[in-house]
Tab-separated table of C-alpha atoms in Angstrom:
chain	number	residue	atom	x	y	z
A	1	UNK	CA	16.939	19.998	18.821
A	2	UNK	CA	17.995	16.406	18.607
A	3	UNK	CA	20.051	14.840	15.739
A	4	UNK	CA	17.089	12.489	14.977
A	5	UNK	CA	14.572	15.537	14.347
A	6	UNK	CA	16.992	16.993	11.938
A	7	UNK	CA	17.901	14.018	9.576
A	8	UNK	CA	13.618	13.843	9.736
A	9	UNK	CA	13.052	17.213	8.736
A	10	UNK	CA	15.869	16.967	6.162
A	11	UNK	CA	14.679	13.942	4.783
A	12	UNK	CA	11.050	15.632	4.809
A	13	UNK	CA	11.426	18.908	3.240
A	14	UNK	CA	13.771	17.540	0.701
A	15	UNK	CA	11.082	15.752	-0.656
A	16	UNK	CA	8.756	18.056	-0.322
A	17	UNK	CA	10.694	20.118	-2.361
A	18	UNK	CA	11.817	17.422	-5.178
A	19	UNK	CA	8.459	16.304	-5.771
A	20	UNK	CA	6.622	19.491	-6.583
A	21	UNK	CA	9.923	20.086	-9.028
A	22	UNK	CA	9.395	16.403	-11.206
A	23	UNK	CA	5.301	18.385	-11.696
A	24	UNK	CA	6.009	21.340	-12.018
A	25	UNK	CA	8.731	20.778	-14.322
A	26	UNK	CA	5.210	20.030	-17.265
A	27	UNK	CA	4.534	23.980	-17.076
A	28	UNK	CA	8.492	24.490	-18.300
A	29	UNK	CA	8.297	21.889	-21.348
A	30	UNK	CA	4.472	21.809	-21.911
A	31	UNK	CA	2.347	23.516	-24.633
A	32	UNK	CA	0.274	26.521	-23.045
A	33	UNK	CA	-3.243	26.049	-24.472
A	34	UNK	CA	-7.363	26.305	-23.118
A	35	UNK	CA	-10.562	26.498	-24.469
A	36	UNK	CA	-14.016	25.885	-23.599
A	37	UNK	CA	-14.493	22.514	-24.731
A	38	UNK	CA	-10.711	21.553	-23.331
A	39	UNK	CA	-11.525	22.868	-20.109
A	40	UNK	CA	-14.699	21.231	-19.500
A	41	UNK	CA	-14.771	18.211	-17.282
A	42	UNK	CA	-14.599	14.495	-18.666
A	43	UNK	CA	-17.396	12.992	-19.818
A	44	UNK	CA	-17.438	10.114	-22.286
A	45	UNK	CA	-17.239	12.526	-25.365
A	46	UNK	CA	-20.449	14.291	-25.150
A	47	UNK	CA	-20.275	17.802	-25.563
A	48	UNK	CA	-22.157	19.517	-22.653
A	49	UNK	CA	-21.273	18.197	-18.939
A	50	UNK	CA	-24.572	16.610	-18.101
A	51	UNK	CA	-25.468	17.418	-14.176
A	52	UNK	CA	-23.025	18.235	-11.316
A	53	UNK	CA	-20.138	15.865	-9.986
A	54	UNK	CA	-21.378	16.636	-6.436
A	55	UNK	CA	-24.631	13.896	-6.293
A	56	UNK	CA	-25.977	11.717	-3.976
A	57	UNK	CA	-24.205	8.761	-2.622
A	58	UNK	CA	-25.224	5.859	-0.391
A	59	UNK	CA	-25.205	6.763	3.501
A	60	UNK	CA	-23.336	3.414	3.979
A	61	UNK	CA	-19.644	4.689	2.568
A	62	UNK	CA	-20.429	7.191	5.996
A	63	UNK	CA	-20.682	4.356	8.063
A	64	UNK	CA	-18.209	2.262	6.904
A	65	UNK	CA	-16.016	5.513	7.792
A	66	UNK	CA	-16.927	5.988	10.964
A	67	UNK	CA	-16.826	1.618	11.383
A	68	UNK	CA	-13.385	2.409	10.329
A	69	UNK	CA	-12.388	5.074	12.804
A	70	UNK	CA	-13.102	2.654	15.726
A	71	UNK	CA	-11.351	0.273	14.180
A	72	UNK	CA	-8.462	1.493	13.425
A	73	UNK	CA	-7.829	3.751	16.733
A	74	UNK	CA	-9.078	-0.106	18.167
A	75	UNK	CA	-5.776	-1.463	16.353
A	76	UNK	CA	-3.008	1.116	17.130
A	77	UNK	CA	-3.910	0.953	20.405
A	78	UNK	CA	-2.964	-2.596	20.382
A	79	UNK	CA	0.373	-1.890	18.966
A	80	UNK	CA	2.147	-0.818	22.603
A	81	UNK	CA	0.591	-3.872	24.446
A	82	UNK	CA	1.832	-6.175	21.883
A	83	UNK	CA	5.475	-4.988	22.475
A	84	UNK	CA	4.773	-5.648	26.085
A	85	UNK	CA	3.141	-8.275	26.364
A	86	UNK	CA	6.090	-10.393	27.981
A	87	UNK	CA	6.386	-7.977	31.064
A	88	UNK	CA	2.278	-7.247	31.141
A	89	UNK	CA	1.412	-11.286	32.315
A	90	UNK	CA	-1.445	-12.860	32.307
A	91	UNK	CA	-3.773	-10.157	33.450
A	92	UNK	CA	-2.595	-7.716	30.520
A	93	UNK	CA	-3.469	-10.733	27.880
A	94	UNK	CA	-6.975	-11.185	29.446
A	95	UNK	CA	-7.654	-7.354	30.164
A	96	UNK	CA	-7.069	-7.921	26.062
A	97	UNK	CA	-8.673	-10.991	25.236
A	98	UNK	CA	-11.749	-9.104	27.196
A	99	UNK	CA	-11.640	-5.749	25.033
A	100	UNK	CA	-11.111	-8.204	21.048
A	101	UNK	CA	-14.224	-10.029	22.415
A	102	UNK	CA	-16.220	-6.697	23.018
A	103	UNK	CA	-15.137	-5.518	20.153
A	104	UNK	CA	-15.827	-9.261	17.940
A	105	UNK	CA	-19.248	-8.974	19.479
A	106	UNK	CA	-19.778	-5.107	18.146
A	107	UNK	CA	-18.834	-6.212	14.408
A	108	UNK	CA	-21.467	-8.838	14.992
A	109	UNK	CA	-23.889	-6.419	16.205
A	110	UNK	CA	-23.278	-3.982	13.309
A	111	UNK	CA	-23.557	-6.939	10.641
A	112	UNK	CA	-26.766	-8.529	11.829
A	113	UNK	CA	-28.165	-4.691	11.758
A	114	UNK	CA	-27.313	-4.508	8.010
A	115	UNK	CA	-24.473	-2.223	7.360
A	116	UNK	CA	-23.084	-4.109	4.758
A	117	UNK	CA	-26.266	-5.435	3.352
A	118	UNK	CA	-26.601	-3.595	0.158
A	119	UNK	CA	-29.941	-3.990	-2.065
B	1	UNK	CA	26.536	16.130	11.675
B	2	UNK	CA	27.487	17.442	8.384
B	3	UNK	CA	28.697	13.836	7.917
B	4	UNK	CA	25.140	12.377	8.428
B	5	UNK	CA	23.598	15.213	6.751
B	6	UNK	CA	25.073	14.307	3.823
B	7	UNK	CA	24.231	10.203	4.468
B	8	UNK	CA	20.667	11.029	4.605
B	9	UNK	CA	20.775	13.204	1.353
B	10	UNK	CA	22.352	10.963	-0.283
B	11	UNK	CA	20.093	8.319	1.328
B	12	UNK	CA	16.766	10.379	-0.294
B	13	UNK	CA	18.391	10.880	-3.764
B	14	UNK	CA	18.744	6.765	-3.953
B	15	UNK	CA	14.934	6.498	-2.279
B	16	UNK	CA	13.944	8.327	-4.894
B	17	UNK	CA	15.838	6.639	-7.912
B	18	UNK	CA	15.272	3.870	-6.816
B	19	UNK	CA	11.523	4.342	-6.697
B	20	UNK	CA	11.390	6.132	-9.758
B	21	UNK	CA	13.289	3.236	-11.868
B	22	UNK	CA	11.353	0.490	-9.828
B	23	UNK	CA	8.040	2.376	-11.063
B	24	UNK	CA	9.165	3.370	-14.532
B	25	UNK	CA	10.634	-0.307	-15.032
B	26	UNK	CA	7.376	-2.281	-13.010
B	27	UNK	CA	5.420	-0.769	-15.625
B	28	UNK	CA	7.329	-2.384	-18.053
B	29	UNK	CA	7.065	-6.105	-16.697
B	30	UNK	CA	3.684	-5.521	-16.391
B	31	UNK	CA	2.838	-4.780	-19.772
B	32	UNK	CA	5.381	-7.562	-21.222
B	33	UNK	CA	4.168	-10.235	-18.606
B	34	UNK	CA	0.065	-8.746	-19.374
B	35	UNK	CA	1.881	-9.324	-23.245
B	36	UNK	CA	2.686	-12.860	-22.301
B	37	UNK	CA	-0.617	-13.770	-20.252
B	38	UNK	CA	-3.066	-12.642	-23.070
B	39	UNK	CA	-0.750	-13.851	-25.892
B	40	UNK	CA	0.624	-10.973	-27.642
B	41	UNK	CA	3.972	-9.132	-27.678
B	42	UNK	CA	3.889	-6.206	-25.712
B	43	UNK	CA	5.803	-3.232	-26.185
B	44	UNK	CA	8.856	-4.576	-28.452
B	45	UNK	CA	9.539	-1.662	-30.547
B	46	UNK	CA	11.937	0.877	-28.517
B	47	UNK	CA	15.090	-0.643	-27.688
B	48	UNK	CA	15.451	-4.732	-27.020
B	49	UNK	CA	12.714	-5.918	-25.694
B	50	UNK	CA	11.003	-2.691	-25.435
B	51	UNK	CA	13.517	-1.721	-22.546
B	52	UNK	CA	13.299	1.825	-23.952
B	53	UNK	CA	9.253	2.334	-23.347
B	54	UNK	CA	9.489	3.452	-19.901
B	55	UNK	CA	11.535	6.586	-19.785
B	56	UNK	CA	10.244	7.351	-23.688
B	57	UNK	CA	6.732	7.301	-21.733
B	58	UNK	CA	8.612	9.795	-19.151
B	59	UNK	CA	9.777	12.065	-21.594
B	60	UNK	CA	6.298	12.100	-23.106
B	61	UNK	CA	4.602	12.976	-20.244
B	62	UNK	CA	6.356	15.732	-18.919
B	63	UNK	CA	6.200	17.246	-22.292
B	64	UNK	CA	2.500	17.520	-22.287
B	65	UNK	CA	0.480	20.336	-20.860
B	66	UNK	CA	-1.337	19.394	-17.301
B	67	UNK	CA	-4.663	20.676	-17.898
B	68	UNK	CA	-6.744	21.893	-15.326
B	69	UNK	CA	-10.690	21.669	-15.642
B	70	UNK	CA	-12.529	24.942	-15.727
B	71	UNK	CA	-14.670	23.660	-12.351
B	72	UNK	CA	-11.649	22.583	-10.416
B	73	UNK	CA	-10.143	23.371	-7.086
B	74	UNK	CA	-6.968	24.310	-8.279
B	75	UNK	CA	-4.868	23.897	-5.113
B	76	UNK	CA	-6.196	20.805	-4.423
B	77	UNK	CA	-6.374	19.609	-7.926
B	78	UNK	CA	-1.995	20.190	-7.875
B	79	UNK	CA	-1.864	18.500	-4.624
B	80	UNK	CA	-3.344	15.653	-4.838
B	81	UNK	CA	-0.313	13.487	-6.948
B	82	UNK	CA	2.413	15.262	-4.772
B	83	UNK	CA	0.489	13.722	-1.838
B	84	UNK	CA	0.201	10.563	-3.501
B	85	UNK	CA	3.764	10.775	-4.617
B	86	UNK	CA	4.952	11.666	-0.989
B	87	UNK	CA	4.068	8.642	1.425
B	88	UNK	CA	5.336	5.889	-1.283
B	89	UNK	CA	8.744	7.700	-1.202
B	90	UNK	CA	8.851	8.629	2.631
B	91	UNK	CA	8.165	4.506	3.377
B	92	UNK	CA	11.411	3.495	1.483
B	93	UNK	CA	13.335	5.739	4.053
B	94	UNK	CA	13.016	3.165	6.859
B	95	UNK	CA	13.207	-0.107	4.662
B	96	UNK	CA	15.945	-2.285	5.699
B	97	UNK	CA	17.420	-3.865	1.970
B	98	UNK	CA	19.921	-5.360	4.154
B	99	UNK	CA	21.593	-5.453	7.149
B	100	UNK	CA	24.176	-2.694	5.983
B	101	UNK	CA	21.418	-0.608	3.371
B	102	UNK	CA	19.027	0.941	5.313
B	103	UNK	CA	18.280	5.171	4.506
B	104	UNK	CA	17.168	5.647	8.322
B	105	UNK	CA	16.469	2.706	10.430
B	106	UNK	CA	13.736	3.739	13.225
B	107	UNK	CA	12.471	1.648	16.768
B	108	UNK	CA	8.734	2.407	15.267
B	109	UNK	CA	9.644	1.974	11.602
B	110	UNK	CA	6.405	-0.547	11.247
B	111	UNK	CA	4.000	2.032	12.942
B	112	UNK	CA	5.374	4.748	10.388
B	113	UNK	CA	4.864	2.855	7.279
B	114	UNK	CA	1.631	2.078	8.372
B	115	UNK	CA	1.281	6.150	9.001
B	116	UNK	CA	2.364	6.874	5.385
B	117	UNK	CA	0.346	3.850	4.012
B	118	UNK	CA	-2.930	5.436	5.647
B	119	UNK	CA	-2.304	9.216	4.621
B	120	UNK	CA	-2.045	7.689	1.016
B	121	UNK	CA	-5.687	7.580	0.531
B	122	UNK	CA	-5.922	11.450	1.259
B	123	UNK	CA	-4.415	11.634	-1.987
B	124	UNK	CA	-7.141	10.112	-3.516
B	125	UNK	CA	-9.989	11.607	-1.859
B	126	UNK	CA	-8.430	15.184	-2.248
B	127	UNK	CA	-7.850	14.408	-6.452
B	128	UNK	CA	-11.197	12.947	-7.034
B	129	UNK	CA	-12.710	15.669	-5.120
B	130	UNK	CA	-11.206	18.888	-6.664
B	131	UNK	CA	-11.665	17.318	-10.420
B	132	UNK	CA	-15.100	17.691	-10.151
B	133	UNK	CA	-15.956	15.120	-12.547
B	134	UNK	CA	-18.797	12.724	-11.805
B	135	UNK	CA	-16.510	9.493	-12.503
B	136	UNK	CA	-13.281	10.580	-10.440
B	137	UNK	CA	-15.875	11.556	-7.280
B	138	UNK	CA	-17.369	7.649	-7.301
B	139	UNK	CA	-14.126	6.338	-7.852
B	140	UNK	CA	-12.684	8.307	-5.039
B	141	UNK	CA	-15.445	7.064	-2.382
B	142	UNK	CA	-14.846	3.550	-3.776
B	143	UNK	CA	-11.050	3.823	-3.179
B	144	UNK	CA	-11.026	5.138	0.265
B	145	UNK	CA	-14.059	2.743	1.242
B	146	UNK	CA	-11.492	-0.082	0.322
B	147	UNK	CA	-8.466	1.642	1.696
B	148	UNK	CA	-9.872	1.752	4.761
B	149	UNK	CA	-11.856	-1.357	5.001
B	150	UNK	CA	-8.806	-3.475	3.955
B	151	UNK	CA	-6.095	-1.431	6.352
B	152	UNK	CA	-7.975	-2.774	9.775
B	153	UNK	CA	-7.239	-6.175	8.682
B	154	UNK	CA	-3.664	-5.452	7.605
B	155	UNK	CA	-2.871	-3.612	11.332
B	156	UNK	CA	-4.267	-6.844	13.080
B	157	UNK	CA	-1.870	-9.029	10.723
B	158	UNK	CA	0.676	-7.345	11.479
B	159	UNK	CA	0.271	-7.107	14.974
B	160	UNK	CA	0.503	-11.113	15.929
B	161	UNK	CA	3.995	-10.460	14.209
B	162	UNK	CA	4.634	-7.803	16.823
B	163	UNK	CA	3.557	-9.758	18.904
B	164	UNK	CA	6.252	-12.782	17.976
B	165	UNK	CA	8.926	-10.616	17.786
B	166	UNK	CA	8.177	-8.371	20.768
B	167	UNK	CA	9.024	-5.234	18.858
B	168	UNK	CA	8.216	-2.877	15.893
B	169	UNK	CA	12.007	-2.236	14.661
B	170	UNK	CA	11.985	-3.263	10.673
B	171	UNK	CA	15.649	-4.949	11.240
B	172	UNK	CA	15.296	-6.265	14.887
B	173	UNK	CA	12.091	-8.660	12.916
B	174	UNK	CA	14.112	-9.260	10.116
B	175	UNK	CA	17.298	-10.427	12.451
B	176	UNK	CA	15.034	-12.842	14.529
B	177	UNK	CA	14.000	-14.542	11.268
B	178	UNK	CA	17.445	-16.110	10.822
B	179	UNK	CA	19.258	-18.427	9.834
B	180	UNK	CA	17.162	-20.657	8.023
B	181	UNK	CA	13.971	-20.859	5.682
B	182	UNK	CA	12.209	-22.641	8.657
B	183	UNK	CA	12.709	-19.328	11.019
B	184	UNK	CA	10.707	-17.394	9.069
B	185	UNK	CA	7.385	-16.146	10.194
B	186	UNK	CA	5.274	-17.603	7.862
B	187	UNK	CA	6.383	-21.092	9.416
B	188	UNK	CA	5.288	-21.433	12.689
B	189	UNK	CA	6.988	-24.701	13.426
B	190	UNK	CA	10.800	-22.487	14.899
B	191	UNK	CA	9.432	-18.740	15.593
B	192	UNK	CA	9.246	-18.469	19.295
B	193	UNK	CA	5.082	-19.029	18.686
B	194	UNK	CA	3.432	-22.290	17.178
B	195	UNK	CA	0.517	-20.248	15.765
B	196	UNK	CA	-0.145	-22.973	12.706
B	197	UNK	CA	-2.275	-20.286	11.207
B	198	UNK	CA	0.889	-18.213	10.037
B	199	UNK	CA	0.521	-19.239	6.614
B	200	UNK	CA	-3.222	-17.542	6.582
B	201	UNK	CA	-1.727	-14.867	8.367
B	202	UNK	CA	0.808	-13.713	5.198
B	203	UNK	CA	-2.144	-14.474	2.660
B	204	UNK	CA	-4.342	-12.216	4.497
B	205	UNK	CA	-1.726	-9.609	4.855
B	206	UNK	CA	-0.944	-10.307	1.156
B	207	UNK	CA	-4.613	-10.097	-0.201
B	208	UNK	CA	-4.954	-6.658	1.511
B	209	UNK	CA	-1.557	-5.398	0.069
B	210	UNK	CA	-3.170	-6.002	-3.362
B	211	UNK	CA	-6.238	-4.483	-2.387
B	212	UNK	CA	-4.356	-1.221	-0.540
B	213	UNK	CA	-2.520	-1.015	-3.732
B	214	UNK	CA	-5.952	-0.950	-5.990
B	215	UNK	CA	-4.953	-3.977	-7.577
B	216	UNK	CA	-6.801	-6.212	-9.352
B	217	UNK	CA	-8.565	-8.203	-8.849
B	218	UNK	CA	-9.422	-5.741	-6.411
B	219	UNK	CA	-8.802	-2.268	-8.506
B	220	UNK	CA	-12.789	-0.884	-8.185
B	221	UNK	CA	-11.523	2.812	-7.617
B	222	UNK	CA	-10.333	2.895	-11.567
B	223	UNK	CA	-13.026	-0.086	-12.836
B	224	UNK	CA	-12.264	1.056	-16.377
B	225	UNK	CA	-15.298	-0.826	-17.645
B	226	UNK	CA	-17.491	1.673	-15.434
B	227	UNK	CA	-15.864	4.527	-14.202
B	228	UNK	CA	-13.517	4.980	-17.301
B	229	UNK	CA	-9.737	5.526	-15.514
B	230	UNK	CA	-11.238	6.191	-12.180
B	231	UNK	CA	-9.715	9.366	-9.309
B	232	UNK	CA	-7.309	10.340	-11.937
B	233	UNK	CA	-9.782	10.631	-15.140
B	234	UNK	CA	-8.544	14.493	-15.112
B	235	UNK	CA	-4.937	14.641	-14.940
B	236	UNK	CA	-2.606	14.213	-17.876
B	237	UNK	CA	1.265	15.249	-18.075
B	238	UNK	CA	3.320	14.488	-15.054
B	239	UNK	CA	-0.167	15.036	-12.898
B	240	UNK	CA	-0.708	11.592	-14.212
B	241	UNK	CA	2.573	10.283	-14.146
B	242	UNK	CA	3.099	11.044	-10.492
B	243	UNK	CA	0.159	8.807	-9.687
B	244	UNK	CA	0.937	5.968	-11.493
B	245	UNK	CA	4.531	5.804	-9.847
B	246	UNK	CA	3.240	5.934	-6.291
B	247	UNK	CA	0.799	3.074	-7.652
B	248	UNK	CA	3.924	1.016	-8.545
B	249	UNK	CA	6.334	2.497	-5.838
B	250	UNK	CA	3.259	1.897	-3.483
B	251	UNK	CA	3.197	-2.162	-4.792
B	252	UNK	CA	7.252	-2.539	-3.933
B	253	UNK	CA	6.705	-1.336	-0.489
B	254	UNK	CA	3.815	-3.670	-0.426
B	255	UNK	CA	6.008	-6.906	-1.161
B	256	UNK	CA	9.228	-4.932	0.134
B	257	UNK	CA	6.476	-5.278	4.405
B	258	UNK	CA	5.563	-8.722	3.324
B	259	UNK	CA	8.727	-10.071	2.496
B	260	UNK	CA	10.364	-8.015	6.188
B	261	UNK	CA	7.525	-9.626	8.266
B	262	UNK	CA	6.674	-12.936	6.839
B	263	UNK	CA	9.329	-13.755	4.376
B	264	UNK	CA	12.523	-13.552	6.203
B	265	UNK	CA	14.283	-9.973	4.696
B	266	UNK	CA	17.809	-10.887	3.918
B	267	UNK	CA	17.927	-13.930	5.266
B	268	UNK	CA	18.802	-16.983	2.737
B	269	UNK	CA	16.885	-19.934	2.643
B	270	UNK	CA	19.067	-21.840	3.830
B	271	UNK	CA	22.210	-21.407	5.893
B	272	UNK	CA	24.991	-22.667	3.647
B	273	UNK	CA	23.950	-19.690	1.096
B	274	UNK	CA	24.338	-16.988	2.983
B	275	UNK	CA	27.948	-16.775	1.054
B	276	UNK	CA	25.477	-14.401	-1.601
B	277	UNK	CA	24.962	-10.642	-0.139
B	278	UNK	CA	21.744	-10.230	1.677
B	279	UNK	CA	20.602	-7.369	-0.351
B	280	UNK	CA	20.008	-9.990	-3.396
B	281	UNK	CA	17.979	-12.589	-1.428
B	282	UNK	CA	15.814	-9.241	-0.452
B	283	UNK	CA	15.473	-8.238	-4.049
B	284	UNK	CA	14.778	-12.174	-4.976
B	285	UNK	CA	11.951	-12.032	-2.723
B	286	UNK	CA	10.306	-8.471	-3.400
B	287	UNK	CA	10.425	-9.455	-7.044
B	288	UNK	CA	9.213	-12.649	-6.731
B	289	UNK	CA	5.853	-11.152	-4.682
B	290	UNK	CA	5.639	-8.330	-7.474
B	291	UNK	CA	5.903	-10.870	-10.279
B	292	UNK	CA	3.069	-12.843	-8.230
B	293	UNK	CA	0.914	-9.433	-8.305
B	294	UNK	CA	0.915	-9.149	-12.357
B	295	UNK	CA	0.419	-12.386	-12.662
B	296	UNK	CA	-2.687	-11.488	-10.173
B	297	UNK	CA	-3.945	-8.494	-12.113
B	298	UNK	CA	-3.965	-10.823	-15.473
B	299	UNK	CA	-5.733	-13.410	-14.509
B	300	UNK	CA	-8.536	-12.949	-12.060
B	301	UNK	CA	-11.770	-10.807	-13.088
B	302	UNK	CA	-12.378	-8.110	-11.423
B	303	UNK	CA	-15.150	-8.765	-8.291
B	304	UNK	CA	-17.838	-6.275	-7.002
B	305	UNK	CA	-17.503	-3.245	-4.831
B	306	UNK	CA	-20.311	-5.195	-2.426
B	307	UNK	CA	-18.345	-8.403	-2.576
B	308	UNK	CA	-15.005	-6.375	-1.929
B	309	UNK	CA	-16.093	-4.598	1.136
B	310	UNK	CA	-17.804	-8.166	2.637
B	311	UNK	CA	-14.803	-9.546	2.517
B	312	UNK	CA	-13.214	-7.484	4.254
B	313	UNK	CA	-15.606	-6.484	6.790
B	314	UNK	CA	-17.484	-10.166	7.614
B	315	UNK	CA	-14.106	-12.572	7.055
B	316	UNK	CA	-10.859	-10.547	6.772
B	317	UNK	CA	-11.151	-8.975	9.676
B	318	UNK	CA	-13.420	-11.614	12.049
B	319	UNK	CA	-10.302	-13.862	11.263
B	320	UNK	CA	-7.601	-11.590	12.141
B	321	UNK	CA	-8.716	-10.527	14.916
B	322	UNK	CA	-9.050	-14.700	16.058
B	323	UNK	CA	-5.568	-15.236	14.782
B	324	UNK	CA	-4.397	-12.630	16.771
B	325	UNK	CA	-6.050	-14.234	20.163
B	326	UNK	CA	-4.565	-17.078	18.835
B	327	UNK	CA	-1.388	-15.538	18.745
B	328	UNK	CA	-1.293	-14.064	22.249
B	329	UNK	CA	-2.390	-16.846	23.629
B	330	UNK	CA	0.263	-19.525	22.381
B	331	UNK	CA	2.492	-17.577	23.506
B	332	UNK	CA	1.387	-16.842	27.210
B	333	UNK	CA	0.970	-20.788	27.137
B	334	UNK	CA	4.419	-21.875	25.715
């Protein structure tokens, strides 16, 4: 195992470790107390939980997602052909100029179909 | 090895502290300068100036019970502000303060900040999800919509400065900023590309730090006028207090990335100063951007969760994505 992989797992589990201590550290100076009305969720100060927290949401927060997973896989694969882009030349910057544009004209194509038009 | 062993300890013990007092003491500033903004004290009573609020507020928290509602996940539910808690501390291993102060300098420390950044917002899904409470679940779909539709942007800003520097080494970008004030990336006119669209580059990096951060005017996840405190409407005790230090720890990495890539690091303004220690010019500069985000959060309304994500998806990111054609190009061509 390599020096680097050690400091990184020490650095790791030590806070893993520390963190979880600062929480958990409530439980020792805390009060201990429950109840029916303390356990209940949140909700404005009415006394009965009206419906479920599990409801319906719009079907465009699930395509922004997925918009976002192309995306951003789109942009850390950029990441190693910007370091190189001195020894890549002038083919390597148009291969990429050709892939931004394909991508530039699928955000277009996704905004004139409406994903972000909300009412 | 027992020798670095015990550098990189000690290196985590001053991460932490120094997160921990930059959060405890942020919080201050932010309720003196909010004091200031809106005419009124703010918190004056503990200590001078109130300098005793902050670890009072500790003490106060960890001595109240974290309650956990009858419907929860519990596992999840005691998760959630470790995970929160975890990525703001992890980025401050790799930040170089100076040329000497730097926990563990790395060849991909930009790509692993962005990591951390990203696996932030699993934080907030998991706590608004395992409350079960119908204001923490909205708020939780807001954040992440936002987190995720203002990190694409971000990436592409920060790749043109990849791209300038040719690498993705936090100090190799701050050592090719020197000496001077006109070196720095956000001037175009000496960096090795004359991309005159630099300066939109750092306020587009710089709007989406405030809105990866929840800030206001971009701070929809926790819209207290709708959604009452937002993801974290369950926890009290430290539960709470975890999450409100990787807010603020989250805001000095923020400004700690902007000032590396735009702003210069350590590097003086101007030669002829560089007798002062580079770690203060760093500190000058981080404070400077966090005094600029209160100063945001107090004076612009809040906008809409539709107006957030357009601007985002139909002009943050259409622009970044020209600026960093731009970019390459200028510098295939000079």
């Amino acid at each position: 195992m390599s020096a680097e992989l050690v400091l990184s797992s020490v650095i790791f589990f030590g806070l893993a470790v520390i963190i979880p201590v600062i929480m958990l550290l409530t439980a020792v100076f805390g009060p201990r107390s429950g109840g029916v009305a303390k356990n209940d969720a949140y909700e404005s100060g009415i006394k009965h939980v009206v419906g479920m927290a599990d409801q319906k949401f719009s079907v465009k927060f699930y395509l922004l997602a997925i918009l976002f997973l192309i995306f951003d896989i789109e942009a850390v694969f950029m990441y190693p052909w910007a370091v190189s882009l001195r020894e890549l030349g002038m083919f390597g910057f148009l291969e990429m100029v050709v892939f931004i544009l394909l991508l530039l004209t699928g955000l277009i194509y996704i905004l004139k179909k409406g994903v972000l038009n909300w009412r | 090895m027992s020798l670095t062993l015990l550098n990189v300890i000690f290196a985590v013990v001053v991460a932490i502290a120094f997160a921990a007092l930059n959060a405890a003491y942020l919080v201050w500033a932010e309720r003196r300068g909010a004091g200031r903004i809106q005419r009124r004290p703010g918190p004056n009573i503990n200590g001078p100036f109130g300098l005793f609020q902050p670890p009072l507020d500790g003490l106060k928290l960890m001595a109240k019970q974290l309650t956990i509602p009858g419907g929860a996940d519990k596992i999840l539910f005691v998760a959630a502000p470790v995970l929160s808690m975890f990525p703001a501390i992890m980025s401050f291993v790799t930040i170089p303060f100076s040329e000497m102060i730097v926990a563990h300098n790395m060849n991909v420390g930009l790509l692993m900040i962005f990591a951390f950044a990203s696996s932030g917002s699993m934080a907030l899904l998991f706590a608004g999800w395992s409350s079960r409470n119908k204001y923490a679940m909205m708020s939780a779909v807001r954040s992440v919509s936002q987190a995720v539709a203002y990190e694409i942007p971000m990436l592409i800003t920060a790749i043109t400065i990849v791209l300038m520097t040719g690498t993705m080494d936090l100090m190799e970008i701050v050592r090719q900023q020197g000496p001077s004030i006109l070196h720095w990336n956000i001037f175009p006119l000496l960096t090795n590309s004359h991309n005159l669209l630099m300066p939109f580059s750092f306020l587009i990096f710089f709007t989406c730090t405030l809105a990866e951060t929840n800030r206001a005017p971009f701070d929809l996840g926790e819209a207290e006028s709708e959604l009452v405190a937002g993801f974290h409407i369950e926890y009290g005790s430290m539960g709470f207090g975890l999450f409100f230090m990787a807010e603020y720890a989250n805001i000095v990495i923020g400004s700690c990335l902007t000032t590396i890539l735009f702003l210069g690091g350590w590097h003086p303004p101007l030669p002829f100063l560089g007798f002062i220690p580079g770690v203060v010019w760093f500190l000058l500069k981080i404070y400077i951007l966090i005094a600029t985000f209160i100063w945001i959060r107090w004076t612009f309304p809040r906008t809409t969760i539709y107006g957030l994500l357009n601007l985002s998806w139909k002009i943050l990111i259409p622009i970044s994505l020209f600026n960093l054609l731009l970019t390459a190009g200028l510098l295939k061509v000079f």
